[in-house]
CSV table of N, CA and C in Angstrom, one decimal:
chain,number,residue,atom,x,y,z
A,1,MET,N,34.5,-36.5,17.3
A,1,MET,CA,35.0,-37.0,18.6
A,1,MET,C,35.3,-38.5,18.4
A,2,THR,N,36.5,-38.9,18.9
A,2,THR,CA,36.9,-40.3,18.8
A,2,THR,C,36.6,-40.9,20.1
A,3,HIS,N,36.4,-42.2,20.1
A,3,HIS,CA,36.1,-43.0,21.3
A,3,HIS,C,37.1,-44.1,21.4
A,4,SER,N,37.5,-44.4,22.6
A,4,SER,CA,38.5,-45.5,22.8
A,4,SER,C,37.7,-46.8,22.6
A,5,PRO,N,38.5,-47.8,22.2
A,5,PRO,CA,37.9,-49.1,22.0
A,5,PRO,C,37.2,-49.7,23.3
A,6,SER,N,37.7,-49.3,24.4
A,6,SER,CA,37.1,-49.8,25.7
A,6,SER,C,35.7,-49.3,25.9
A,7,GLU,N,35.3,-48.1,25.3
A,7,GLU,CA,34.0,-47.6,25.4
A,7,GLU,C,32.9,-48.2,24.5
A,8,ARG,N,33.3,-49.0,23.6
A,8,ARG,CA,32.4,-49.6,22.6
A,8,ARG,C,31.9,-50.9,23.1
A,9,THR,N,30.8,-51.3,22.5
A,9,THR,CA,30.2,-52.6,22.8
A,9,THR,C,31.0,-53.7,22.0
A,10,PRO,N,30.7,-54.9,22.2
A,10,PRO,CA,31.4,-56.0,21.4
A,10,PRO,C,31.1,-55.8,19.9
A,11,GLY,N,30.0,-55.2,19.5
A,11,GLY,CA,29.7,-55.1,18.1
A,11,GLY,C,30.4,-53.8,17.5
A,12,GLY,N,31.2,-53.1,18.3
A,12,GLY,CA,31.8,-51.9,17.8
A,12,GLY,C,31.0,-50.6,18.0
A,13,ARG,N,29.9,-50.7,18.6
A,13,ARG,CA,29.0,-49.5,18.8
A,13,ARG,C,29.2,-48.9,20.2
A,14,LEU,N,28.8,-47.6,20.3
A,14,LEU,CA,28.8,-46.9,21.6
A,14,LEU,C,27.6,-47.4,22.3
A,15,PRO,N,27.7,-47.4,23.7
A,15,PRO,CA,26.5,-47.8,24.5
A,15,PRO,C,25.4,-46.8,24.1
A,16,ILE,N,24.1,-47.3,24.3
A,16,ILE,CA,22.9,-46.5,23.9
A,16,ILE,C,22.9,-45.2,24.7
A,17,ASP,N,23.1,-45.2,26.0
A,17,ASP,CA,23.0,-44.0,26.8
A,17,ASP,C,24.0,-43.0,26.3
A,18,ARG,N,25.2,-43.4,25.9
A,18,ARG,CA,26.2,-42.4,25.4
A,18,ARG,C,25.8,-41.9,24.1
A,19,ARG,N,25.2,-42.7,23.2
A,19,ARG,CA,24.7,-42.2,21.9
A,19,ARG,C,23.6,-41.2,22.1
A,20,VAL,N,22.7,-41.4,23.0
A,20,VAL,CA,21.6,-40.5,23.3
A,20,VAL,C,22.1,-39.2,23.8
A,21,ARG,N,23.1,-39.2,24.7
A,21,ARG,CA,23.6,-38.0,25.3
A,21,ARG,C,24.3,-37.1,24.2
A,22,GLU,N,25.0,-37.8,23.3
A,22,GLU,CA,25.7,-37.1,22.2
A,22,GLU,C,24.7,-36.5,21.2
A,23,GLY,N,23.6,-37.3,20.9
A,23,GLY,CA,22.6,-36.8,20.0
A,23,GLY,C,21.8,-35.6,20.6
A,24,LEU,N,21.6,-35.6,21.9
A,24,LEU,CA,20.9,-34.5,22.6
A,24,LEU,C,21.8,-33.3,22.6
A,25,ARG,N,23.1,-33.5,22.8
A,25,ARG,CA,24.0,-32.4,22.8
A,25,ARG,C,24.1,-31.7,21.5
A,26,ALA,N,24.0,-32.5,20.4
A,26,ALA,CA,24.1,-32.0,19.0
A,26,ALA,C,22.8,-31.2,18.7
A,27,ALA,N,21.7,-31.7,19.2
A,27,ALA,CA,20.4,-31.0,18.9
A,27,ALA,C,20.1,-29.8,19.7
A,28,ILE,N,20.7,-29.7,20.9
A,28,ILE,CA,20.3,-28.6,21.8
A,28,ILE,C,20.6,-27.2,21.2
A,29,VAL,N,21.7,-27.0,20.6
A,29,VAL,CA,22.0,-25.7,20.1
A,29,VAL,C,21.0,-25.2,19.1
A,30,PRO,N,20.6,-25.9,18.0
A,30,PRO,CA,19.6,-25.3,17.1
A,30,PRO,C,18.3,-25.2,17.7
A,31,VAL,N,17.9,-26.1,18.7
A,31,VAL,CA,16.6,-25.9,19.3
A,31,VAL,C,16.6,-24.7,20.2
A,32,VAL,N,17.6,-24.4,20.9
A,32,VAL,CA,17.7,-23.2,21.8
A,32,VAL,C,17.7,-22.0,20.9
A,33,ALA,N,18.4,-22.0,19.8
A,33,ALA,CA,18.5,-20.8,18.9
A,33,ALA,C,17.1,-20.5,18.3
A,34,CYS,N,16.3,-21.6,17.9
A,34,CYS,CA,15.0,-21.4,17.4
A,34,CYS,C,14.0,-20.8,18.4
A,35,ALA,N,14.1,-21.4,19.6
A,35,ALA,CA,13.3,-20.9,20.7
A,35,ALA,C,13.5,-19.4,21.1
A,36,LEU,N,14.8,-19.0,21.1
A,36,LEU,CA,15.1,-17.6,21.4
A,36,LEU,C,14.6,-16.7,20.3
A,37,THR,N,14.8,-17.1,19.0
A,37,THR,CA,14.3,-16.3,17.9
A,37,THR,C,12.8,-16.2,17.9
A,38,LEU,N,12.1,-17.3,18.2
A,38,LEU,CA,10.6,-17.2,18.3
A,38,LEU,C,10.2,-16.3,19.4
A,39,ALA,N,10.8,-16.4,20.5
A,39,ALA,CA,10.5,-15.6,21.7
A,39,ALA,C,10.7,-14.1,21.4
A,40,GLY,N,11.8,-13.8,20.7
A,40,GLY,CA,12.1,-12.4,20.3
A,40,GLY,C,11.1,-11.9,19.3
A,41,LEU,N,10.8,-12.6,18.3
A,41,LEU,CA,9.8,-12.2,17.4
A,41,LEU,C,8.4,-12.0,18.0
A,42,THR,N,8.1,-12.8,18.9
A,42,THR,CA,6.8,-12.7,19.6
A,42,THR,C,6.7,-11.4,20.4
A,43,VAL,N,7.8,-11.1,21.1
A,43,VAL,CA,7.9,-9.8,21.9
A,43,VAL,C,7.8,-8.6,21.0
A,44,TRP,N,8.6,-8.7,19.9
A,44,TRP,CA,8.7,-7.6,18.9
A,44,TRP,C,7.3,-7.3,18.3
A,45,THR,N,6.6,-8.4,17.9
A,45,THR,CA,5.3,-8.2,17.3
A,45,THR,C,4.3,-7.7,18.3
A,46,SER,N,4.3,-8.3,19.5
A,46,SER,CA,3.3,-7.9,20.6
A,46,SER,C,3.5,-6.4,20.9
A,47,ALA,N,4.7,-5.9,20.9
A,47,ALA,CA,5.0,-4.5,21.2
A,47,ALA,C,4.6,-3.6,20.1
A,48,GLY,N,4.2,-4.1,19.0
A,48,GLY,CA,3.8,-3.3,17.9
A,48,GLY,C,4.9,-2.8,17.0
A,49,ALA,N,6.1,-3.3,17.3
A,49,ALA,CA,7.3,-2.9,16.5
A,49,ALA,C,7.3,-3.5,15.1
A,50,ALA,N,6.5,-4.5,14.9
A,50,ALA,CA,6.5,-5.1,13.5
A,50,ALA,C,5.6,-4.2,12.6
A,51,GLY,N,5.0,-3.2,13.1
A,51,GLY,CA,4.2,-2.3,12.3
A,51,GLY,C,2.8,-2.8,12.0
A,52,ARG,N,2.0,-1.8,11.6
A,52,ARG,CA,0.6,-2.1,11.2
A,52,ARG,C,0.5,-1.9,9.7
A,53,PRO,N,-0.4,-2.6,9.1
A,53,PRO,CA,-0.6,-2.4,7.6
A,53,PRO,C,-1.2,-1.1,7.3
A,54,PRO,N,-1.1,-0.6,6.1
A,54,PRO,CA,-1.8,0.7,5.7
A,54,PRO,C,-3.3,0.6,6.0
A,55,GLN,N,-3.9,1.7,6.4
A,55,GLN,CA,-5.3,1.7,6.6
A,55,GLN,C,-5.8,3.0,5.9
A,56,ILE,N,-6.5,2.9,4.8
A,56,ILE,CA,-6.8,4.1,4.0
A,56,ILE,C,-8.2,4.6,4.2
A,57,ALA,N,-8.4,5.9,4.3
A,57,ALA,CA,-9.7,6.5,4.3
A,57,ALA,C,-9.6,7.7,3.3
A,58,ALA,N,-10.7,7.9,2.6
A,58,ALA,CA,-10.7,9.0,1.6
A,58,ALA,C,-12.0,9.8,1.7
A,59,GLY,N,-12.0,11.0,1.3
A,59,GLY,CA,-13.2,11.9,1.4
A,59,GLY,C,-13.0,13.2,0.7
A,60,ASN,N,-13.9,14.1,0.9
A,60,ASN,CA,-13.8,15.5,0.4
A,60,ASN,C,-13.6,15.4,-1.2
A,61,GLY,N,-14.4,14.5,-1.8
A,61,GLY,CA,-14.3,14.4,-3.3
A,61,GLY,C,-15.0,15.5,-4.0
A,62,ARG,N,-14.3,16.1,-4.9
A,62,ARG,CA,-14.9,17.2,-5.7
A,62,ARG,C,-14.5,17.0,-7.2
A,63,VAL,N,-15.4,17.3,-8.1
A,63,VAL,CA,-15.0,17.3,-9.5
A,63,VAL,C,-15.5,18.6,-10.1
A,64,LEU,N,-14.7,19.2,-10.9
A,64,LEU,CA,-15.0,20.5,-11.4
A,64,LEU,C,-16.0,20.4,-12.6
A,65,LEU,N,-16.9,21.3,-12.6
A,65,LEU,CA,-17.9,21.4,-13.7
A,65,LEU,C,-17.1,21.7,-15.0
A,66,PRO,N,-17.3,20.9,-16.0
A,66,PRO,CA,-16.5,21.2,-17.3
A,66,PRO,C,-16.9,22.6,-17.8
A,67,ASP,N,-15.9,23.3,-18.4
A,67,ASP,CA,-16.1,24.6,-18.9
A,67,ASP,C,-16.8,24.6,-20.3
A,68,GLY,N,-17.8,25.3,-20.4
A,68,GLY,CA,-18.5,25.5,-21.7
A,68,GLY,C,-18.9,24.1,-22.3
A,69,SER,N,-18.6,23.9,-23.6
A,69,SER,CA,-19.0,22.6,-24.2
A,69,SER,C,-17.9,21.6,-24.1
A,70,GLY,N,-16.8,21.8,-23.3
A,70,GLY,CA,-15.8,20.8,-23.1
A,70,GLY,C,-16.2,19.7,-22.2
A,71,ARG,N,-15.5,18.6,-22.3
A,71,ARG,CA,-15.8,17.4,-21.5
A,71,ARG,C,-14.7,17.1,-20.6
A,72,ASP,N,-13.5,17.7,-20.7
A,72,ASP,CA,-12.4,17.4,-19.9
A,72,ASP,C,-12.5,18.2,-18.6
A,73,THR,N,-12.2,17.6,-17.5
A,73,THR,CA,-12.2,18.3,-16.2
A,73,THR,C,-11.3,17.5,-15.3
A,74,ALA,N,-11.4,17.8,-14.0
A,74,ALA,CA,-10.5,17.2,-13.0
A,74,ALA,C,-11.3,16.9,-11.7
A,75,ALA,N,-10.9,15.8,-11.0
A,75,ALA,CA,-11.4,15.5,-9.7
A,75,ALA,C,-10.3,15.5,-8.7
A,76,PHE,N,-10.7,15.7,-7.4
A,76,PHE,CA,-9.8,15.9,-6.3
A,76,PHE,C,-10.3,15.1,-5.1
A,77,PHE,N,-9.4,14.6,-4.3
A,77,PHE,CA,-9.8,13.8,-3.1
A,77,PHE,C,-8.8,14.1,-2.0
A,78,ASP,N,-9.2,13.9,-0.8
A,78,ASP,CA,-8.2,13.8,0.3
A,78,ASP,C,-8.1,12.4,0.8
A,79,ILE,N,-6.9,11.9,0.8
A,79,ILE,CA,-6.6,10.5,1.1
A,79,ILE,C,-5.8,10.4,2.4
A,80,THR,N,-6.2,9.7,3.4
A,80,THR,CA,-5.5,9.6,4.7
A,80,THR,C,-5.2,8.2,4.9
A,81,ASN,N,-3.9,8.0,5.4
A,81,ASN,CA,-3.5,6.6,5.8
A,81,ASN,C,-3.2,6.6,7.3
A,82,ILE,N,-4.1,6.0,8.0
A,82,ILE,CA,-4.0,6.0,9.5
A,82,ILE,C,-3.2,4.7,9.9
A,83,GLY,N,-2.8,3.9,9.0
A,83,GLY,CA,-2.0,2.7,9.3
A,83,GLY,C,-0.6,3.0,9.6
A,84,GLY,N,0.2,1.9,9.8
A,84,GLY,CA,1.6,2.0,10.1
A,84,GLY,C,2.5,1.8,9.0
A,85,ALA,N,2.0,1.6,7.8
A,85,ALA,CA,2.9,1.4,6.6
A,85,ALA,C,2.4,2.2,5.5
A,86,ASP,N,3.4,2.6,4.6
A,86,ASP,CA,3.0,3.4,3.4
A,86,ASP,C,2.2,2.6,2.5
A,87,ASP,N,1.4,3.2,1.6
A,87,ASP,CA,0.7,2.6,0.6
A,87,ASP,C,0.9,3.5,-0.7
A,88,GLN,N,0.3,3.0,-1.8
A,88,GLN,CA,0.4,3.8,-3.0
A,88,GLN,C,-0.9,3.8,-3.7
A,89,LEU,N,-1.4,5.0,-4.1
A,89,LEU,CA,-2.6,5.1,-5.0
A,89,LEU,C,-2.1,4.8,-6.4
A,90,THR,N,-2.7,3.7,-7.0
A,90,THR,CA,-2.2,3.2,-8.3
A,90,THR,C,-3.2,3.6,-9.4
A,91,GLY,N,-4.4,4.0,-9.1
A,91,GLY,CA,-5.3,4.4,-10.1
A,91,GLY,C,-6.6,4.8,-9.6
A,92,VAL,N,-7.5,5.3,-10.4
A,92,VAL,CA,-8.8,5.8,-10.1
A,92,VAL,C,-9.7,5.4,-11.2
A,93,THR,N,-10.9,4.8,-10.9
A,93,THR,CA,-11.9,4.4,-11.9
A,93,THR,C,-13.2,5.1,-11.5
A,94,SER,N,-14.1,5.1,-12.5
A,94,SER,CA,-15.4,5.7,-12.3
A,94,SER,C,-16.4,5.2,-13.4
A,95,THR,N,-17.6,4.8,-13.0
A,95,THR,CA,-18.6,4.5,-13.9
A,95,THR,C,-19.3,5.8,-14.4
A,96,GLY,N,-19.0,6.9,-13.8
A,96,GLY,CA,-19.7,8.2,-14.1
A,96,GLY,C,-18.9,9.0,-15.1
A,97,VAL,N,-17.7,8.6,-15.5
A,97,VAL,CA,-16.9,9.3,-16.5
A,97,VAL,C,-16.4,8.4,-17.6
A,98,GLU,N,-16.0,9.0,-18.7
A,98,GLU,CA,-15.5,8.2,-19.8
A,98,GLU,C,-14.1,7.6,-19.6
A,99,LYS,N,-13.2,8.4,-19.0
A,99,LYS,CA,-11.9,8.0,-18.6
A,99,LYS,C,-11.3,8.7,-17.5
A,100,THR,N,-10.4,8.1,-16.8
A,100,THR,CA,-9.7,8.8,-15.7
A,100,THR,C,-8.2,8.6,-15.8
A,101,LEU,N,-7.4,9.5,-15.3
A,101,LEU,CA,-6.0,9.4,-15.4
A,101,LEU,C,-5.4,10.2,-14.2
A,102,LEU,N,-4.5,9.6,-13.4
A,102,LEU,CA,-3.8,10.3,-12.4
A,102,LEU,C,-2.8,11.3,-13.1
A,103,SER,N,-2.9,12.6,-12.7
A,103,SER,CA,-2.0,13.5,-13.3
A,103,SER,C,-1.4,14.5,-12.3
A,104,ARG,N,-0.3,15.1,-12.7
A,104,ARG,CA,0.3,16.1,-11.9
A,104,ARG,C,0.6,17.4,-12.7
A,105,ARG,N,0.3,18.5,-12.1
A,105,ARG,CA,0.6,19.8,-12.8
A,105,ARG,C,2.0,20.2,-12.5
A,106,GLU,N,2.8,20.6,-13.5
A,106,GLU,CA,4.2,21.0,-13.3
A,106,GLU,C,4.4,22.3,-14.0
A,107,SER,N,5.2,23.2,-13.4
A,107,SER,CA,5.5,24.5,-14.0
A,107,SER,C,6.5,24.3,-15.1
A,108,SER,N,6.3,24.8,-16.3
A,108,SER,CA,7.2,24.7,-17.4
A,108,SER,C,8.3,25.8,-17.3
A,109,GLY,N,8.1,26.8,-16.5
A,109,GLY,CA,9.0,27.9,-16.4
A,109,GLY,C,8.8,28.9,-17.5
A,110,LEU,N,7.9,28.7,-18.4
A,110,LEU,CA,7.7,29.6,-19.6
A,110,LEU,C,6.3,30.2,-19.5
A,111,GLY,N,5.7,30.2,-18.3
A,111,GLY,CA,4.4,30.8,-18.1
A,111,GLY,C,3.2,29.9,-18.2
A,112,ALA,N,3.4,28.7,-18.9
A,112,ALA,CA,2.4,27.8,-19.0
A,112,ALA,C,2.7,26.5,-18.2
A,113,ASP,N,1.7,25.9,-17.5
A,113,ASP,CA,1.9,24.7,-16.8
A,113,ASP,C,1.7,23.5,-17.7
A,114,LEU,N,2.4,22.4,-17.4
A,114,LEU,CA,2.3,21.2,-18.1
A,114,LEU,C,1.5,20.2,-17.2
A,115,ILE,N,0.7,19.4,-17.8
A,115,ILE,CA,0.0,18.4,-17.0
A,115,ILE,C,0.5,17.0,-17.5
A,116,ARG,N,1.2,16.3,-16.6
A,116,ARG,CA,1.8,15.0,-16.9
A,116,ARG,C,1.1,13.9,-16.2
A,117,THR,N,1.2,12.7,-16.8
A,117,THR,CA,0.6,11.5,-16.2
A,117,THR,C,1.5,11.2,-14.9
A,118,ALA,N,0.8,10.9,-13.8
A,118,ALA,CA,1.5,10.6,-12.6
A,118,ALA,C,1.5,9.1,-12.4
A,119,GLY,N,2.6,8.6,-12.0
A,119,GLY,CA,2.7,7.2,-11.6
A,119,GLY,C,2.1,6.9,-10.3
A,120,PRO,N,2.3,5.8,-9.7
A,120,PRO,CA,1.7,5.6,-8.4
A,120,PRO,C,2.1,6.7,-7.4
A,121,VAL,N,1.1,7.1,-6.6
A,121,VAL,CA,1.3,8.2,-5.7
A,121,VAL,C,1.4,7.7,-4.3
A,122,ARG,N,2.5,8.0,-3.6
A,122,ARG,CA,2.8,7.5,-2.2
A,122,ARG,C,1.8,8.1,-1.3
A,123,VAL,N,1.2,7.3,-0.4
A,123,VAL,CA,0.4,7.7,0.7
A,123,VAL,C,1.1,7.3,1.9
A,124,PRO,N,1.8,8.3,2.6
A,124,PRO,CA,2.7,7.9,3.7
A,124,PRO,C,1.9,7.4,4.9
A,125,ALA,N,2.5,6.5,5.7
A,125,ALA,CA,1.9,6.1,7.0
A,125,ALA,C,1.7,7.3,7.9
A,126,GLY,N,0.5,7.4,8.4
A,126,GLY,CA,0.1,8.5,9.3
A,126,GLY,C,0.0,9.8,8.6
A,127,GLY,N,-0.1,9.8,7.2
A,127,GLY,CA,-0.1,11.1,6.5
A,127,GLY,C,-1.3,11.2,5.6
A,128,THR,N,-1.5,12.3,5.0
A,128,THR,CA,-2.6,12.6,4.1
A,128,THR,C,-2.1,13.2,2.8
A,129,VAL,N,-2.7,12.7,1.7
A,129,VAL,CA,-2.4,13.3,0.4
A,129,VAL,C,-3.7,14.1,0.0
A,130,THR,N,-3.5,15.4,-0.2
A,130,THR,CA,-4.6,16.3,-0.6
A,130,THR,C,-4.4,16.7,-2.0
A,131,MET,N,-5.3,16.3,-2.9
A,131,MET,CA,-5.3,16.6,-4.3
A,131,MET,C,-5.8,18.0,-4.5
A,132,SER,N,-5.3,18.7,-5.5
A,132,SER,CA,-5.7,20.1,-5.8
A,132,SER,C,-5.5,20.4,-7.2
A,133,PRO,N,-6.1,21.5,-7.7
A,133,PRO,CA,-5.9,21.9,-9.1
A,133,PRO,C,-4.5,22.3,-9.4
A,134,PHE,N,-3.7,22.5,-8.4
A,134,PHE,CA,-2.3,23.1,-8.5
A,134,PHE,C,-1.2,22.0,-8.4
A,135,ASP,N,-1.6,20.8,-8.2
A,135,ASP,CA,-0.6,19.7,-8.0
A,135,ASP,C,-1.2,18.4,-8.6
A,136,LEU,N,-1.6,17.5,-7.7
A,136,LEU,CA,-2.1,16.2,-8.1
A,136,LEU,C,-3.6,16.2,-8.3
A,137,SER,N,-4.0,15.6,-9.3
A,137,SER,CA,-5.5,15.5,-9.6
A,137,SER,C,-5.8,14.2,-10.4
A,138,VAL,N,-7.1,14.0,-10.6
A,138,VAL,CA,-7.5,12.9,-11.5
A,138,VAL,C,-8.2,13.6,-12.7
A,139,THR,N,-7.5,13.5,-13.8
A,139,THR,CA,-8.0,14.1,-15.1
A,139,THR,C,-9.1,13.2,-15.6
A,140,THR,N,-10.3,13.8,-15.9
A,140,THR,CA,-11.4,13.0,-16.3
A,140,THR,C,-12.0,13.6,-17.6
A,141,ARG,N,-12.7,12.7,-18.3
A,141,ARG,CA,-13.5,13.2,-19.5
A,141,ARG,C,-14.9,12.7,-19.2
A,142,THR,N,-15.9,13.6,-19.2
A,142,THR,CA,-17.3,13.3,-18.9
A,142,THR,C,-17.9,12.5,-20.0
A,143,LYS,N,-18.9,11.7,-19.7
A,143,LYS,CA,-19.7,11.1,-20.7
A,143,LYS,C,-20.5,12.1,-21.4
A,144,GLU,N,-21.3,11.8,-22.3
A,144,GLU,CA,-22.1,12.7,-23.1
A,144,GLU,C,-23.1,13.5,-22.1
A,145,THR,N,-23.5,12.9,-21.0
A,145,THR,CA,-24.4,13.5,-20.1
A,145,THR,C,-23.8,14.8,-19.5
A,146,ARG,N,-24.5,15.9,-19.5
A,146,ARG,CA,-24.1,17.1,-18.9
A,146,ARG,C,-24.3,17.1,-17.4
A,147,TRP,N,-23.3,17.6,-16.7
A,147,TRP,CA,-23.4,17.7,-15.2
A,147,TRP,C,-23.9,19.1,-14.8
A,148,GLU,N,-24.4,19.2,-13.6
A,148,GLU,CA,-24.8,20.4,-13.0
A,148,GLU,C,-24.2,20.5,-11.6
A,149,ALA,N,-23.9,21.7,-11.1
A,149,ALA,CA,-23.3,21.8,-9.8
A,149,ALA,C,-24.2,21.1,-8.8
A,150,GLY,N,-23.6,20.3,-7.9
A,150,GLY,CA,-24.3,19.6,-6.9
A,150,GLY,C,-24.5,18.1,-7.3
A,151,ASP,N,-24.3,17.7,-8.6
A,151,ASP,CA,-24.4,16.3,-9.0
A,151,ASP,C,-23.4,15.5,-8.2
A,152,MET,N,-23.6,14.2,-8.1
A,152,MET,CA,-22.7,13.3,-7.4
A,152,MET,C,-22.1,12.3,-8.4
A,153,VAL,N,-20.8,12.1,-8.4
A,153,VAL,CA,-20.2,11.2,-9.4
A,153,VAL,C,-19.4,10.2,-8.6
A,154,PRO,N,-19.7,8.9,-8.8
A,154,PRO,CA,-19.0,7.8,-8.1
A,154,PRO,C,-17.5,7.6,-8.6
A,155,PHE,N,-16.6,7.3,-7.7
A,155,PHE,CA,-15.3,7.0,-8.0
A,155,PHE,C,-14.8,5.8,-7.1
A,156,VAL,N,-13.8,5.1,-7.6
A,156,VAL,CA,-13.1,4.1,-6.8
A,156,VAL,C,-11.6,4.3,-6.9
A,157,LEU,N,-11.0,4.5,-5.7
A,157,LEU,CA,-9.6,4.7,-5.6
A,157,LEU,C,-8.9,3.3,-5.4
A,158,HIS,N,-7.9,3.0,-6.2
A,158,HIS,CA,-7.2,1.7,-6.1
A,158,HIS,C,-5.8,1.9,-5.5
A,159,PHE,N,-5.5,1.0,-4.6
A,159,PHE,CA,-4.2,1.1,-3.9
A,159,PHE,C,-3.4,-0.2,-4.1
A,160,ARG,N,-2.1,-0.1,-3.9
A,160,ARG,CA,-1.2,-1.3,-4.1
A,160,ARG,C,-1.5,-2.3,-3.0
A,161,TYR,N,-1.6,-1.9,-1.7
A,161,TYR,CA,-1.8,-2.8,-0.6
A,161,TYR,C,-3.2,-2.9,0.0
A,162,SER,N,-3.9,-1.8,0.0
A,162,SER,CA,-5.2,-1.7,0.6
A,162,SER,C,-6.3,-2.0,-0.4
A,163,ALA,N,-7.5,-2.3,0.2
A,163,ALA,CA,-8.6,-2.6,-0.6
A,163,ALA,C,-9.1,-1.3,-1.3
A,164,PRO,N,-9.7,-1.4,-2.5
A,164,PRO,CA,-10.3,-0.2,-3.1
A,164,PRO,C,-11.2,0.5,-2.2
A,165,VAL,N,-11.2,1.9,-2.4
A,165,VAL,CA,-12.1,2.7,-1.6
A,165,VAL,C,-13.1,3.4,-2.5
A,166,GLU,N,-14.4,3.2,-2.3
A,166,GLU,CA,-15.4,3.8,-3.1
A,166,GLU,C,-15.9,5.0,-2.4
A,167,LEU,N,-16.1,6.1,-3.2
A,167,LEU,CA,-16.6,7.4,-2.7
A,167,LEU,C,-17.2,8.1,-3.8
A,168,VAL,N,-17.9,9.2,-3.4
A,168,VAL,CA,-18.5,10.1,-4.5
A,168,VAL,C,-17.8,11.5,-4.4
A,169,ALA,N,-17.8,12.1,-5.5
A,169,ALA,CA,-17.3,13.5,-5.6
A,169,ALA,C,-18.5,14.3,-6.0
A,170,VAL,N,-18.6,15.5,-5.4
A,170,VAL,CA,-19.7,16.4,-5.7
A,170,VAL,C,-19.2,17.3,-6.9
A,171,VAL,N,-20.0,17.6,-7.8
A,171,VAL,CA,-19.7,18.5,-8.9
A,171,VAL,C,-19.7,19.9,-8.4
A,172,VAL,N,-18.6,20.7,-8.6
A,172,VAL,CA,-18.5,22.1,-8.1
A,172,VAL,C,-18.1,23.0,-9.2
A,173,ARG,N,-18.4,24.2,-9.1
A,173,ARG,CA,-18.0,25.2,-10.1
A,173,ARG,C,-16.5,25.5,-9.8
A,174,PRO,N,-15.7,25.7,-10.9
A,174,PRO,CA,-14.3,26.1,-10.7
A,174,PRO,C,-14.2,27.4,-9.8
A,175,GLY,N,-13.3,27.4,-8.9
A,175,GLY,CA,-13.1,28.5,-8.0
A,175,GLY,C,-14.0,28.5,-6.8
A,176,SER,N,-14.9,27.6,-6.7
A,176,SER,CA,-15.8,27.6,-5.5
A,176,SER,C,-15.2,26.7,-4.4
């Protein structure tokens, strides 16, 4: 914006009140834009539209009694996410077993099933993941100690966003 020489002071400056008005006019647009954005985000969050974090609960832990003299077996859990955002099961640990591995059973189409390592497992918002011998499980190898039906084995489920969940699995006979 150009100003006529008659509007300027003898030193070539604009009068103070004119400079203040022009400065306020230049600042008002970003200030109003920020205020409207903040108000909109506040309403959006207050209404719950921003979502809730994942909230994980797990239970119904079972671990199969190893067959004969073998030490390899599988554990199963039900994992529920009552939160508003997806999470991922990234791993399972246990002080009661030698090793753990997330695994998934897949049909080979040739009569035998394959057991493959599973990557992170999605636990959907508002959903449940139910592990079973026919799909997703935790492959384990027992320590030298022999288990009996009814024994309790501690496990910790680890998630990408949620805190670890500690629970126990009861040792059960296959097919029960």
